[in-house]
XYZ file of C-alpha atoms in Angstrom:
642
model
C 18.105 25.826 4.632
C 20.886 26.747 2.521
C 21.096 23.339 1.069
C 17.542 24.245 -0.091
C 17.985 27.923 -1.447
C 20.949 26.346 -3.815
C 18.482 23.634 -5.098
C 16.341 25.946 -6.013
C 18.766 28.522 -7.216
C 20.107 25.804 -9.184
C 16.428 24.817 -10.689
C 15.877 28.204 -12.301
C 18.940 28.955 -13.497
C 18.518 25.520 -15.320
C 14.992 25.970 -16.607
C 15.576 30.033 -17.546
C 18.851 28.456 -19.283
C 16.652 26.071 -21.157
C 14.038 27.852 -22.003
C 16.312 30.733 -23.314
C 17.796 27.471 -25.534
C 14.572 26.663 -26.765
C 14.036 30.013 -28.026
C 17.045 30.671 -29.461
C 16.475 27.292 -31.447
C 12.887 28.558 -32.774
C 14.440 31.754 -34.167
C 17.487 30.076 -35.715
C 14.546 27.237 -37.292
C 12.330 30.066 -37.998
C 14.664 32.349 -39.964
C 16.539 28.663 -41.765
C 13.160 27.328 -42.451
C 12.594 30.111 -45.339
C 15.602 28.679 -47.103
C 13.080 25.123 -47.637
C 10.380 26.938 -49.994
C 10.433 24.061 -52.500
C 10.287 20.960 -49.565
C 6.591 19.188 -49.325
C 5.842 19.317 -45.868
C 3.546 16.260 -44.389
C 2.585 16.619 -41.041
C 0.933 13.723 -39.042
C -0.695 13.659 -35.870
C -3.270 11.564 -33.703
C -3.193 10.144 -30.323
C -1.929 6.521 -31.458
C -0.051 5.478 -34.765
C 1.778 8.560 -35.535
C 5.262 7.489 -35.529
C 4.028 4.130 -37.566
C 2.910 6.461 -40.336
C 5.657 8.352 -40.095
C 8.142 5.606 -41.182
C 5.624 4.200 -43.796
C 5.046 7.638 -45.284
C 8.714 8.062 -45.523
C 9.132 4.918 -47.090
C 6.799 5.440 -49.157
C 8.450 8.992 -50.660
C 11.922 7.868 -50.455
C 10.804 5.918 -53.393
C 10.858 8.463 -55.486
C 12.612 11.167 -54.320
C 14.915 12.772 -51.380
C 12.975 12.212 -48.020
C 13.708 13.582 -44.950
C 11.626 12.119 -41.481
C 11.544 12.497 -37.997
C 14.016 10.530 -36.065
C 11.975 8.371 -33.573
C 9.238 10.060 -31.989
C 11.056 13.660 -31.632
C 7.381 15.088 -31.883
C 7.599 17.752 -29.183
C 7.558 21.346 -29.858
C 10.983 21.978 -29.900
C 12.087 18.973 -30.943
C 10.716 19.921 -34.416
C 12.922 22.859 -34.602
C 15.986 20.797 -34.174
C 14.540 18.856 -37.029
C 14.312 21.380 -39.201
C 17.762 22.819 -38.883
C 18.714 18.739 -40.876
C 16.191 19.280 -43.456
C 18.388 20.503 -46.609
C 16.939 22.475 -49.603
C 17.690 19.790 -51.766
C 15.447 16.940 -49.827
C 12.144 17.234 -51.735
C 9.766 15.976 -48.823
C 9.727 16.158 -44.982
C 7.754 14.095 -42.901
C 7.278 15.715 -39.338
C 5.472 13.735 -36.838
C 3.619 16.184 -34.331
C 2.656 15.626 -31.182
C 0.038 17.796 -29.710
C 0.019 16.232 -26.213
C -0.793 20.130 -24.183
C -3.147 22.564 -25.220
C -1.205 25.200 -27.428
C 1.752 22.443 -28.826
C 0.986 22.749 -32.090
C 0.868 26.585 -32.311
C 4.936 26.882 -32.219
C 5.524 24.281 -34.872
C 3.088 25.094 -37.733
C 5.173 28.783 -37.377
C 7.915 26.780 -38.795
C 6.778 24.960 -41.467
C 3.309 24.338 -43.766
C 2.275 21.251 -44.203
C 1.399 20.605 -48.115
C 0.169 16.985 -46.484
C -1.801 16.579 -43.139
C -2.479 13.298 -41.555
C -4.855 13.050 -38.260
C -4.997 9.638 -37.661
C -7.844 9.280 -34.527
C -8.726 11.423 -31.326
C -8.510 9.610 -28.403
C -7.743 9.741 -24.119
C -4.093 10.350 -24.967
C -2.980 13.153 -23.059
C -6.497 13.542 -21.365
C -5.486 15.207 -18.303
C -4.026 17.747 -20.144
C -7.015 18.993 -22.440
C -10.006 17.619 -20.488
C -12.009 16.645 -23.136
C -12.077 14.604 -25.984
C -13.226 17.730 -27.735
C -10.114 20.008 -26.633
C -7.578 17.331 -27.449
C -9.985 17.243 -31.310
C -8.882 20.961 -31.693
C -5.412 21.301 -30.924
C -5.066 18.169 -33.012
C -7.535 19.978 -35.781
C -4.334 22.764 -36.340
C -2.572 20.748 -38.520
C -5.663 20.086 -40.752
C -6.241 24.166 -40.605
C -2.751 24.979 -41.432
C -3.026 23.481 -44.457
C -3.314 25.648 -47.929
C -6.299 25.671 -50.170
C -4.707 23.383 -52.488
C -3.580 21.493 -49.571
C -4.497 17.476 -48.800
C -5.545 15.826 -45.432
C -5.469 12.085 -45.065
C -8.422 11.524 -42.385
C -9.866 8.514 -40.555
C -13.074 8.047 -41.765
C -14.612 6.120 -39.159
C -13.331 8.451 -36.277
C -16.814 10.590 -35.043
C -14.340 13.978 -34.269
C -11.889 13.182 -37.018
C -14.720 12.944 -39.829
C -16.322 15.993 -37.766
C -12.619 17.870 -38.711
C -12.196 16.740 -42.504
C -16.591 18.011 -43.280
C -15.151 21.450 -41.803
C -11.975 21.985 -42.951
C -12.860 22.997 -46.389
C -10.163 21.148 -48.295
C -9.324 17.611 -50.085
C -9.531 14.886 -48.327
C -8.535 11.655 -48.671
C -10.831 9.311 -46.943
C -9.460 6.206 -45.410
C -10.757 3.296 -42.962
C -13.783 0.941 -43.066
C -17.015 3.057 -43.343
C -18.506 3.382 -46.731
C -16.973 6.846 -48.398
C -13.502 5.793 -47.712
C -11.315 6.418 -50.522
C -8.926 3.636 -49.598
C -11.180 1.322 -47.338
C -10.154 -1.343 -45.312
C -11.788 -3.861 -46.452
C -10.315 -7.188 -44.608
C -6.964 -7.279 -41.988
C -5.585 -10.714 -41.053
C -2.447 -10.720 -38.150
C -2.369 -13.652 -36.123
C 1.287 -14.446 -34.481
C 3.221 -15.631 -36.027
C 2.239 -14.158 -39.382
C 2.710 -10.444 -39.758
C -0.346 -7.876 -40.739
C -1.389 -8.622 -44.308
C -4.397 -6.327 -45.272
C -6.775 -5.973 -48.314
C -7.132 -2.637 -49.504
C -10.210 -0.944 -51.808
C -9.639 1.800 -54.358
C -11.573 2.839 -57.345
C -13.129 -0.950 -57.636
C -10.264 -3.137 -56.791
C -8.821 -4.867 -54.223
C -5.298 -4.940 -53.428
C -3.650 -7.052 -51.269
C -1.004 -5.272 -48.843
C 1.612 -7.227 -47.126
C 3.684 -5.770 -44.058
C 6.295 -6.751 -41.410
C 4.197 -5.024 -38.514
C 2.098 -7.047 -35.737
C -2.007 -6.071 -34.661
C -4.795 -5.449 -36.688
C -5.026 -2.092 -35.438
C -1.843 -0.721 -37.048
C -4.059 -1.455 -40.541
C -5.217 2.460 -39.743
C -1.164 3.048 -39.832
C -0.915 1.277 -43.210
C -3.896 2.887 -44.990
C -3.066 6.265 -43.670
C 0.400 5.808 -45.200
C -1.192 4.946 -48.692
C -3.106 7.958 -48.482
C -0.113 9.991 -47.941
C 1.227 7.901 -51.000
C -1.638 9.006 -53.057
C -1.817 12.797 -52.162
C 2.089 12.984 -53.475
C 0.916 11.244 -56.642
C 2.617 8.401 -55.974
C 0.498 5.152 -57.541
C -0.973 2.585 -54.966
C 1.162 -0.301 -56.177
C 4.280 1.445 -56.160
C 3.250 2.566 -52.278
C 1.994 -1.017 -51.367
C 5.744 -2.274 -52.429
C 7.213 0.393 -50.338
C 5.228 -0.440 -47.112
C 6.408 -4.567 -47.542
C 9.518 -4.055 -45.147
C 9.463 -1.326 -42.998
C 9.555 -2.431 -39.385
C 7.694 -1.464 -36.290
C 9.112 1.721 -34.693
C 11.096 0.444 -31.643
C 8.485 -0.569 -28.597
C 5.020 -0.096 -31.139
C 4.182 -3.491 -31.419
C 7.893 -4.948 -32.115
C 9.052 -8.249 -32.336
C 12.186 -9.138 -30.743
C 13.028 -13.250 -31.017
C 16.486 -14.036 -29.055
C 18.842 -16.760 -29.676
C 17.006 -18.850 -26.874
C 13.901 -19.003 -29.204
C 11.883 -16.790 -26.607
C 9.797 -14.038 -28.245
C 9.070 -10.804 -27.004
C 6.466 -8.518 -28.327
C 7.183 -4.985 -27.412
C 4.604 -2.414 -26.358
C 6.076 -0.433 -24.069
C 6.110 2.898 -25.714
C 3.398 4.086 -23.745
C 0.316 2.511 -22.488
C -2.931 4.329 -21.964
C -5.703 2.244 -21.319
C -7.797 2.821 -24.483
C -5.001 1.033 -26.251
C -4.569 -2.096 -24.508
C -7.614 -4.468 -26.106
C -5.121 -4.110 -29.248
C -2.187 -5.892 -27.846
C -4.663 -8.143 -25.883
C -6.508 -9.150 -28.693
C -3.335 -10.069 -30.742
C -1.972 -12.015 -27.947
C -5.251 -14.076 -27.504
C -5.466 -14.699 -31.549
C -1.287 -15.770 -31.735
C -0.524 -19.107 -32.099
C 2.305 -19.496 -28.662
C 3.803 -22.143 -26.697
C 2.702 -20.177 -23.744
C 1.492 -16.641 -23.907
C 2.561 -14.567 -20.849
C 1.459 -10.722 -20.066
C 4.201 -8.347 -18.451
C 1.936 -4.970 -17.545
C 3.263 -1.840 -15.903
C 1.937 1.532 -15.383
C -1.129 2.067 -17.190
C -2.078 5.811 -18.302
C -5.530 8.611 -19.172
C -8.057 6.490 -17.414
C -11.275 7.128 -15.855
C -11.818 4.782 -13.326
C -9.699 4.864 -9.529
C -6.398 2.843 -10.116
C -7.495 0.547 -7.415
C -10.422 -0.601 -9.356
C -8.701 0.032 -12.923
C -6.039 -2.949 -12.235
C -7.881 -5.636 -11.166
C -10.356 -5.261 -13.903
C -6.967 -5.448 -16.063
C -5.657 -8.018 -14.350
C -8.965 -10.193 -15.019
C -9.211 -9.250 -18.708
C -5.252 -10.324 -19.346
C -6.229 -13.643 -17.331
C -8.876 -14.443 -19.485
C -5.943 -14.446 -22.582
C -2.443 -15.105 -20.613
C -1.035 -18.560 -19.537
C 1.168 -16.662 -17.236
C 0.412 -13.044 -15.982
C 2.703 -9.877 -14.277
C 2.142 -6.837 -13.452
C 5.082 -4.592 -12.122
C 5.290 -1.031 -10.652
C 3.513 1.028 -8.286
C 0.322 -0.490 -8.892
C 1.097 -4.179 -8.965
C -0.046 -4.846 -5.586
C -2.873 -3.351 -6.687
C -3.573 -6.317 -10.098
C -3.026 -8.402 -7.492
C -6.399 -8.346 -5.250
C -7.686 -10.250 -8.711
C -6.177 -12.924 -7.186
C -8.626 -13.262 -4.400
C -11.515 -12.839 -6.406
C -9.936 -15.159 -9.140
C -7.993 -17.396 -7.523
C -5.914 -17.396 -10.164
C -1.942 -18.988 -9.589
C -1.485 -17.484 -12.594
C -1.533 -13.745 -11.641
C 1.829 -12.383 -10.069
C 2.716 -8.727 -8.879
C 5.887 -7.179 -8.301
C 6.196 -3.408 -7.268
C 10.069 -3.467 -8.117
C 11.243 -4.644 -11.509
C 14.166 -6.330 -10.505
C 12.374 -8.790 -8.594
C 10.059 -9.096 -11.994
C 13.185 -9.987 -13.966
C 14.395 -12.686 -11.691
C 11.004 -13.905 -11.764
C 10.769 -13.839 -15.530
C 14.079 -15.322 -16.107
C 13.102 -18.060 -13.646
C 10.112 -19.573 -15.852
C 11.271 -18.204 -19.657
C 11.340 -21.346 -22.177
C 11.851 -21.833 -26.037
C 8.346 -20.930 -27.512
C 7.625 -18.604 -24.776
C 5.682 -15.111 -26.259
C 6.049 -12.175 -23.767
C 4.185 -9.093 -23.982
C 5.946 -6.217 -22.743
C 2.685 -3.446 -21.933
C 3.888 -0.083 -20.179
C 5.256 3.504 -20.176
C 8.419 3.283 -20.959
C 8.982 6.861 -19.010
C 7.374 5.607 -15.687
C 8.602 1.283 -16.083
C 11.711 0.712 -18.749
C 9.964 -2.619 -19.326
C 12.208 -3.667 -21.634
C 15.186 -3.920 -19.109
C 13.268 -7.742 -18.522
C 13.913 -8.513 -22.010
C 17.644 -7.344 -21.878
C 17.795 -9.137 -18.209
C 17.030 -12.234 -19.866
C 19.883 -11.811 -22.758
C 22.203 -10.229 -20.395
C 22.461 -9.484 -16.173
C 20.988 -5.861 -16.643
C 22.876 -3.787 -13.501
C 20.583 -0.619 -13.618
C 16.846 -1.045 -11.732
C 16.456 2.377 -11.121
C 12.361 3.436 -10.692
C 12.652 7.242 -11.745
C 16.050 7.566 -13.349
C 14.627 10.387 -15.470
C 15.378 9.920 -19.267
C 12.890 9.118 -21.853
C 14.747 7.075 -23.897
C 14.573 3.591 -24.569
C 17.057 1.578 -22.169
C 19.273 -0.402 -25.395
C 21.461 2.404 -25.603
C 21.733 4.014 -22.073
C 25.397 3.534 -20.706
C 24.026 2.634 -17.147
C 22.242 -0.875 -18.430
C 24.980 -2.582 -17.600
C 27.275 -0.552 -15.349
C 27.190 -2.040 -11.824
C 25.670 0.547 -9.844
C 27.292 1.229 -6.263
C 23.809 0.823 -4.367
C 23.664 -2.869 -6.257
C 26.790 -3.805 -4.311
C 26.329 -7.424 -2.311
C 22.656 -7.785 -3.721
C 22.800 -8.590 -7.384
C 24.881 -12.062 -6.625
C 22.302 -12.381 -3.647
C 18.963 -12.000 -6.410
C 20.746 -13.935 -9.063
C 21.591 -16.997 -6.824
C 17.994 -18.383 -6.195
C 16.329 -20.741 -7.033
C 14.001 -21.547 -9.742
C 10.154 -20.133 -8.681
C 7.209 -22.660 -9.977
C 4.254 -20.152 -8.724
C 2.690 -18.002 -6.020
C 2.262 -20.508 -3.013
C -1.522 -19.941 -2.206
C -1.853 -23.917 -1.985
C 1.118 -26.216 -1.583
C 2.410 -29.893 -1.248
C 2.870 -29.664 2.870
C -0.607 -27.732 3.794
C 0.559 -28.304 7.665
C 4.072 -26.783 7.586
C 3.755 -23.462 9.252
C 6.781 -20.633 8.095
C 7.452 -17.683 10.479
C 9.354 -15.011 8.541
C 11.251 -12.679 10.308
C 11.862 -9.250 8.483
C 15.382 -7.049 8.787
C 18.602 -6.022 7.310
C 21.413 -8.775 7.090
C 24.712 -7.401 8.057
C 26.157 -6.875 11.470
C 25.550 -3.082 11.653
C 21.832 -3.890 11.521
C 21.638 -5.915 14.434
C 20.125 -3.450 17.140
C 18.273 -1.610 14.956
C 14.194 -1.296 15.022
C 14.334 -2.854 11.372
C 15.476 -6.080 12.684
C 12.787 -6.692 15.583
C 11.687 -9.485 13.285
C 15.755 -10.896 13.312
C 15.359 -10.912 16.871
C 12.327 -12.573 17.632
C 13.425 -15.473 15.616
C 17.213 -15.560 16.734
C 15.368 -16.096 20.443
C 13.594 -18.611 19.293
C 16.428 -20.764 17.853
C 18.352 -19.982 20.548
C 15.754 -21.205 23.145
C 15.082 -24.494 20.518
C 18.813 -24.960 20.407
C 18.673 -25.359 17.160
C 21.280 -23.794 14.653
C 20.440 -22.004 11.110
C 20.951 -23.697 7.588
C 22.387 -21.271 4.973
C 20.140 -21.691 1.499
C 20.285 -19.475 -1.859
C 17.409 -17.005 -0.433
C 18.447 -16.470 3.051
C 18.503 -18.302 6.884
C 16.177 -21.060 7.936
C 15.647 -23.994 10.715
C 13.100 -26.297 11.998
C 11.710 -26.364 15.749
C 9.228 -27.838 17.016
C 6.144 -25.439 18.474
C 3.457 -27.310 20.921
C 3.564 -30.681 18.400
C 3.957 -28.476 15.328
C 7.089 -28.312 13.067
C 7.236 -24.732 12.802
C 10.262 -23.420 9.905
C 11.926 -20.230 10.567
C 13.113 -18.093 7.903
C 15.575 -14.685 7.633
C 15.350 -13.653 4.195
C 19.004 -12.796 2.937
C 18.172 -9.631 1.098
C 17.801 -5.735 2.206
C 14.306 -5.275 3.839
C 12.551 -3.541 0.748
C 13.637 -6.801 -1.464
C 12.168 -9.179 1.280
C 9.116 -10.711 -0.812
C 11.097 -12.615 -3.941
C 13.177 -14.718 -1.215
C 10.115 -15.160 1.162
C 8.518 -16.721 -1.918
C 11.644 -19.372 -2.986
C 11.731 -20.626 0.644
C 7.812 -21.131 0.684
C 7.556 -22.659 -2.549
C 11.087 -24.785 -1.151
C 8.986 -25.903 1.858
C 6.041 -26.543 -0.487
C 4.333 -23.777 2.190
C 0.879 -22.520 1.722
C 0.191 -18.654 2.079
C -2.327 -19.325 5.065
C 0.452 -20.730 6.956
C 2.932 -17.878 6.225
C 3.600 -15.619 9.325
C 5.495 -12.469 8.933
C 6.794 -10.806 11.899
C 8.230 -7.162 11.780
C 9.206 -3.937 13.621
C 6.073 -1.477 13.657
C 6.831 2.290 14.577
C 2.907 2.738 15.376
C 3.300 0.363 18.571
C 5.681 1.454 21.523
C 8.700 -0.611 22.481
C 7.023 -3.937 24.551
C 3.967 -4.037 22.741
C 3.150 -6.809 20.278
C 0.169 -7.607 17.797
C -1.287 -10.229 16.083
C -2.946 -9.086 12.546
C -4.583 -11.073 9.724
C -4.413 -9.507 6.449
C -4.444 -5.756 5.298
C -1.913 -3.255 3.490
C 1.442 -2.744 3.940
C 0.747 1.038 6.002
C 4.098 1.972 4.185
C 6.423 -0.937 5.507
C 8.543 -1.584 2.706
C 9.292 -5.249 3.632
C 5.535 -6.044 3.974
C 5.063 -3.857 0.216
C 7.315 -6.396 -1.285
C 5.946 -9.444 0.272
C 2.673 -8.601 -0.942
C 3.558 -7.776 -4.081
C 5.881 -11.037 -4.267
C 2.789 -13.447 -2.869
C 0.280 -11.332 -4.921
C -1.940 -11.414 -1.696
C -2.443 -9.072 1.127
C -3.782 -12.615 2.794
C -1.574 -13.739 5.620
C -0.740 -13.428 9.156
C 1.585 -10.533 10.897
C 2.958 -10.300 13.860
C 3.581 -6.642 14.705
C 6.539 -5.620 16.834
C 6.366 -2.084 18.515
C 10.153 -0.588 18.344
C 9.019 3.356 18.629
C 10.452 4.904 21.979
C 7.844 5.855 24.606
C 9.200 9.783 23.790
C 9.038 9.368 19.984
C 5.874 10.493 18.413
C 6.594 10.457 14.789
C 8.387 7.666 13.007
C 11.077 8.608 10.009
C 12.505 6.964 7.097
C 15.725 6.741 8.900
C 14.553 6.124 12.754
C 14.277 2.489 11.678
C 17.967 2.130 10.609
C 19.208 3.806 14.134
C 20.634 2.102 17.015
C 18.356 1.541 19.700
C 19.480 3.807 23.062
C 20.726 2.070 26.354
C 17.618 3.075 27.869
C 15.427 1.309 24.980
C 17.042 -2.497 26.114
C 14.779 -3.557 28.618
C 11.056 -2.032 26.980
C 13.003 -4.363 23.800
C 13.662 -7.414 25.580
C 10.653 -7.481 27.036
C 8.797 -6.613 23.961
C 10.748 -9.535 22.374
C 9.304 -12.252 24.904
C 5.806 -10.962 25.092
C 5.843 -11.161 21.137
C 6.989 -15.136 21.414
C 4.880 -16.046 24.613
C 1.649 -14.461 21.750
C 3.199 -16.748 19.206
C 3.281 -19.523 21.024
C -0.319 -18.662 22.346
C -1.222 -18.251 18.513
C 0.142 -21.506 17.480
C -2.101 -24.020 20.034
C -5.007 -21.890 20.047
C -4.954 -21.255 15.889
C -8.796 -21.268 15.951
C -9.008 -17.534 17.685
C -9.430 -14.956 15.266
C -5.751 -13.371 14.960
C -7.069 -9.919 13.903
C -7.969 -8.640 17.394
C -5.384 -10.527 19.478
C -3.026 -8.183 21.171
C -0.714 -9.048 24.130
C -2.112 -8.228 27.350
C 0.441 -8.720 31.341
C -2.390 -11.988 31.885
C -2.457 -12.975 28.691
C 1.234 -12.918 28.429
C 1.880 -14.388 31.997
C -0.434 -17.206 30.836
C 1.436 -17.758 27.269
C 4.764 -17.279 28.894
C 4.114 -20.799 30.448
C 4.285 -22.296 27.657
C 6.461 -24.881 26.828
C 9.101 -23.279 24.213
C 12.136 -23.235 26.493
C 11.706 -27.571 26.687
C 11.733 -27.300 23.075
């Protein structure tokens, strides 16, 4: 209780200590910004291509003059005060990128400065949680277009409905730009087809201009034309402005190109990923020209649809374009039930990203080009592409920070909770693909879940340990050491049956279940997992085909590592007869004295319904439970002559 009164002591001193920052900021900005009378403020905003047209703009003025610009994508309220406070009197334009993402973000900013220039490059479900509507986000967006002074210019996207809707209404000059006829600068071709960068030709007043770049998509022409716009509102002539656009290069994560030493390529998108914006990076990745083309997807943002039907249908579209296809995160199990419509040994799902990057690194070759597609806030996606030039050390999920990983100084620092498992991941063998169909269609692999490490042993985690220590022991037959974990051979009622520990922590157990399947050339519909299930009481045992993971971390990674929910469990009950509620940490305690017989009993009831599942493999698993007869019966089996 008192823990809890500090934490949240501690959480409003730190947010009325921030805020009071904040404010202080605005009135330091507020009072400084008067001192920058003679700067040309340009302004941009939009849901997608903002910080794109930021650089370019900039560019494009720092051709002729002093330009200041927002560094990266500092486009957040307060963020543009801190900007301010490095503009000097003497720089003669200021390009703010604005961001716009709540109702009411623009109000603070446009207090600080007036945009001479306003850029609003398209309205879309960015950020549609927040506003609700396409209509609300349209408005706040609409400010910066308002704030502008009579003799003010906006540089609009003609062929956006609500945009066009903005520039008829807002009463000032407007500088038309995109495809639809009444375009000032109209797009009139774009060409970008890997490996060739975006070349685009450009009409204005009769001519066509050809405009040559060093970004990546077709639809970062918008970017480019917006930028020439700005170009022409400072006076600035086209040509001079289609020179000054030639070398800038994509904003770090927006459709950048990163080619290592290796000759692998990745394409970075991992900014931020609603789904309105990923047919762009899908279509450039079915047009490039690639050795192999493989799709790395994480979380996916402002959709409509449930995210259990939402990632399969992405899953199918990046099939239809991808030679190789991952998802990774939360959802990845999730990508993965395209797999069963599909069939596709193609598709692979990972819900951690370490297992992702082992993966990755596992199949990489010269030629290779790798689409990294996620939020960079919920995935750091581009820790696989630093994984594959260096051994990455940080895999937190929620580590907090914004920021791009590249100059973070966890990346590399081993992290204490990575102790005895990094060597463990790093050691294994190269994976080919998901094992739904293999070379040996009759070998049969019983996995047995747990923690390795002595201080695990008699703890519920390990029920699936036990079960198949008993059965070695009762095979005599002794375990072979192999990069992913603990296996042996026995032989099972005329069946060569392999058993397999996986060496890694519980929650990690799906990449090593997969090496030692694809090792035994395995297929998925002879894969047997057993494992410790709080739901059951101590003695009782079930047999389950298919389904979720109900929250069992070692099942959760499984599936996500097989990409299929589509195999056989064995389900051993470790909760106490006076438990009624299982914990995170009741599964890492010590079973009591008292608990040692219900367990050893539960342990040979669980074997006798193997054994009984193994010669009568026709019966439908999912409603076979042990029962005393059916148990009795099973029990006479012949595993102890084995």
């Amino acid at each position: 209780m008192i823990r809890r009164i500090r934490e949240v002591a501690w959480t409003y001193v730190f947010k009325s200590a921030r805020f009071s920052g904040h404010l202080f900021r605005f009135w330091i900005a507020f009072f400084y910004s008067k001192r920058l009378k003679n700067v040309c403020f340009i302004g941009i905003t939009g849901s997608a291509g903002k910080t794109t047209v930021k650089d370019l703009s900039a560019s494009i003025l720092g051709a002729t003059a002093e330009c200041y610009s927002t560094p990266r994508s500092m486009n957040y309220p307060d963020g543009i005060a801190k900007i301010l406070l490095s503009v000097k009197p003497r720089n003669k334009y200021c390009v703010l990128e604005v961001s716009g993402g709540n109702p009411g973000d623009l109000d603070r900013p446009l207090r600080l400065f007036t945009p001479t220039i306003s850029v609003l490059t398209l309205v879309a479900r960015d950020h549609f949680k927040a506003h609700k509507s396409l209509q609300a986000i349209a408005r706040e967006k609409g400010k910066l277009i308002s704030a502008l002074p009579a003799d003010g210019v906006a540089v609009l996207n003609i062929d956006d409905p609500l945009v066009r809707s903005i520039g008829e209404d807002c009463n000032r000059q407007v500088i038309w730009v995109g495809k639809s006829e009444g375009a000032i600068l109209r797009l009139v071709s774009a060409r970008s087809r890997w490996p060739k960068p975006l070349m685009l030709d450009v009409g204005y007043e009769g001519d066509i201009h050809e405009v040559r770049t060093s970004l990546y998509g077709k639809h970062l022409a918008l970017s480019v034309i917006s930028a020439l716009g700005v170009g022409l509102a400072a006076g600035i002539p086209l040509t001079k402005a289609i020179s000054a656009v030639a070398e800038v290069r994509p904003p770090e994560g927006r459709m950048e190109i990163v080619t290592n030493e290796n000759g692998v390529t990745f394409l970075r998108d991992d900014w931020k990923a609603p789904h309105w914006s990923f047919p762009a990076p899908l279509e450039f990745m079915a047009e490039a020209e690639a050795q192999r083309k493989i799709l790395v997807i994480g979380t996916l943002s402002d959709y409509s649809l449930s995210a259990s039907k939402l990632y399969p249908k992405v899953a199918r579209q990046a099939l239809e374009v991808g030679d190789i296809v991952i998802f990774v995160g939360p959802h990845a199990p999730r990508a993965a039930k395209a797999k069963r419509d599909t069939g596709a040994e193609n598709l692979h799902a990972f819900s951690e990203i370490r297992d992702a990057a082992i993966f990755l690194n596992s199949l990489l070759e010269p030629g290779d080009l790798v689409l990294l597609k996620g939020s960079n806030k919920a995935d750091h996606l581009v820790r696989l592409m630093y994984h594959w030039q260096s051994p990455v050390s940080c895999w937190l999920s929620q580590c907090g920070i914004q920021d791009f990983c590249g100059d973070c100084p966890r990346l590399y620092k081993p992290m204490p909770s990575d102790a005895g498992t990094s060597a463990e991941a790093e050691n294994t063998p190269e994976l080919a693909s998901i094992p739904l169909t293999g070379s040996n269609s009759e070998r049969t692999v019983m996995v047995g879940l747990g923690n390795p490490g002595a201080e695990y042993e008699n703890t519920p985690h390990n029920a699936g340990y036990r079960v198949l220590n008993r059965m070695a022991a009762r095979a005599n037959v002794s375990w072979v050491s192999y990069p992913e974990g603990l296996g042996c051979d026995v032989a099972i009622a005329g069946k060569t049956v392999s058993l397999f520990k996986p060496a890694a922590k519980m929650n990690n157990s799906g990449p090593p279940t997969l090496q030692f399947l694809i090792r035994n050339g395995a297929v998925i519909n002879n894969c047997l997992v057993v494992h410790d299930e709080m739901d059951l009481t101590l003695g009782q045992a079930r047999l389950k085909q298919g389904g979720g993971d109900a929250g069992h971390r070692g099942l959760k990674s499984i599936i996500a590592a097989l990409g299929s929910h589509d195999f056989k469990r064995l389900r051993i009950g470790v909760r106490g007869a006076n438990e009624t509620k299982a914990t995170s940490t009741s599964v890492l305690q010590p079973f009591a004295a008292s608990d040692k017989q219900a367990l050893e009993t539960g342990i040979d009831r669980a074997i006798a319904l193997l054994m009984d599942e193994l010669k009568n493999s026709d019966i439908p698993v999912s409603n076979i439970a042990y029962s005393d007869q059916k148990t009795n019966n099973a029990e006479k089996s012949n595993l102890h002559k084995q």
